[in-house]
Amino acid sequence: MGSKAYLNTQLVNLDIKPFTQGGVQCFVHFSIPKIHNGENYYSVGKEGTGAVLKKVEGELSEAGIKTNIEEASLSRIDTFENVITEEPFSSYSPLFSLLQASRKVKRDYGSTFLWSNTQQELCVYDKLVEMQNRKIDTSSYPSQTMRFEWRLLNKKKIENAIGFSKVKELPSYWGEVKEKYKEAWRKDIFNMEVEEVEILSAKQVKTLLEIFRNENERNYIDSLFTFWGTYRAGIDFGIEPLKMAIREIEEERGADKNTINKKVYRASKKIQEAIRKYQLYTGGENNKTLAGLYKELQVKLCLN
């Protein structure tokens, strides 16, 4: 069957693997932004991509591997966009914890969230943290950079998703690839209206309220505020979703309308006071709800 062979340079990683029926297959792995820019923070345009492909072909030629790389097939392609966010990455973590993608498993790694299956991956992470983990000085890069990646993991998925799989077609279909990237995020992750996010948030806070109600039926709302923090509860869930959840729980208990309105009013007032105190003490207005954070990312990533 033959042996495997490898070539690793500063620009490319090459794997040569034998077929079981004879012959070999060769895989070249490289980062277009890293070759073009020296680092992979900034993306590369159509012309720069073409130049990098020529450079990779030259690198292989110098190693004794003669090939026309434009005729090669794509076996994986990762596309990305950086979003400069209004809040630090941790502020968005509760939002990403809520969001689901069709037919994909979600994983939470703290500063990285991944939705994946065997065909593709959608990944969002704190880009500066990732660079700092690689011992790169990030002082010259924009702070609060969130990286959104769409990864197509095999040739068949690439063909189905973007309509081609030859390397030479990549520069020509540059605009189409960018649009397909936005469509993937729009279809799988940012496919809701803001009101739907509020309902999703209401379901989450209702689950917590039900737990506290079972432990302390009389003061279950205060138990939530003690556990979560009144200010954070108002910011993470939003006042309206919290009011929605309280109404649903009280209606399920059979409480009368007057009792429900009192509990909703008191909870709302307590959150508003906590937010006002926060702004007074810090001089800031970090009061975006999950729905507000969702809308920010949806606009910046999918609608621009």
Short mmCIF file of C-alpha atoms in Angstrom, two decimals, residues 221-222 225 230 239 242-243 246 261-273:
data_model
loop_
_atom_site.label_atom_id
_atom_site.label_comp_id
_atom_site.label_asym_id
_atom_site.label_seq_id
_atom_site.Cartn_x
_atom_site.Cartn_y
_atom_site.Cartn_z
CA ILE A 221 -38.94 35.91 42.11
CA ASP A 222 -36.64 37.26 44.82
CA PHE A 225 -32.77 37.94 41.72
CA THR A 230 -31.15 41.72 39.87
CA ILE A 239 -37.61 43.17 31.43
CA LEU A 242 -39.16 38.34 32.55
CA LYS A 243 -42.63 39.87 32.84
CA ILE A 246 -43.93 35.63 35.54
CA ASN A 261 -50.15 42.53 37.88
CA LYS A 262 -48.67 43.31 41.31
CA LYS A 263 -45.92 40.70 40.96
CA VAL A 264 -45.09 41.81 37.43
CA TYR A 265 -44.98 45.47 38.50
CA ARG A 266 -42.78 44.82 41.54
CA ALA A 267 -40.30 42.69 39.57
CA SER A 268 -40.14 45.25 36.77
CA LYS A 269 -39.61 48.11 39.23
CA LYS A 270 -36.85 46.23 41.07
CA ILE A 271 -34.95 45.64 37.81
CA GLN A 272 -35.37 49.24 36.66
CA GLU A 273 -34.00 50.47 39.98
#
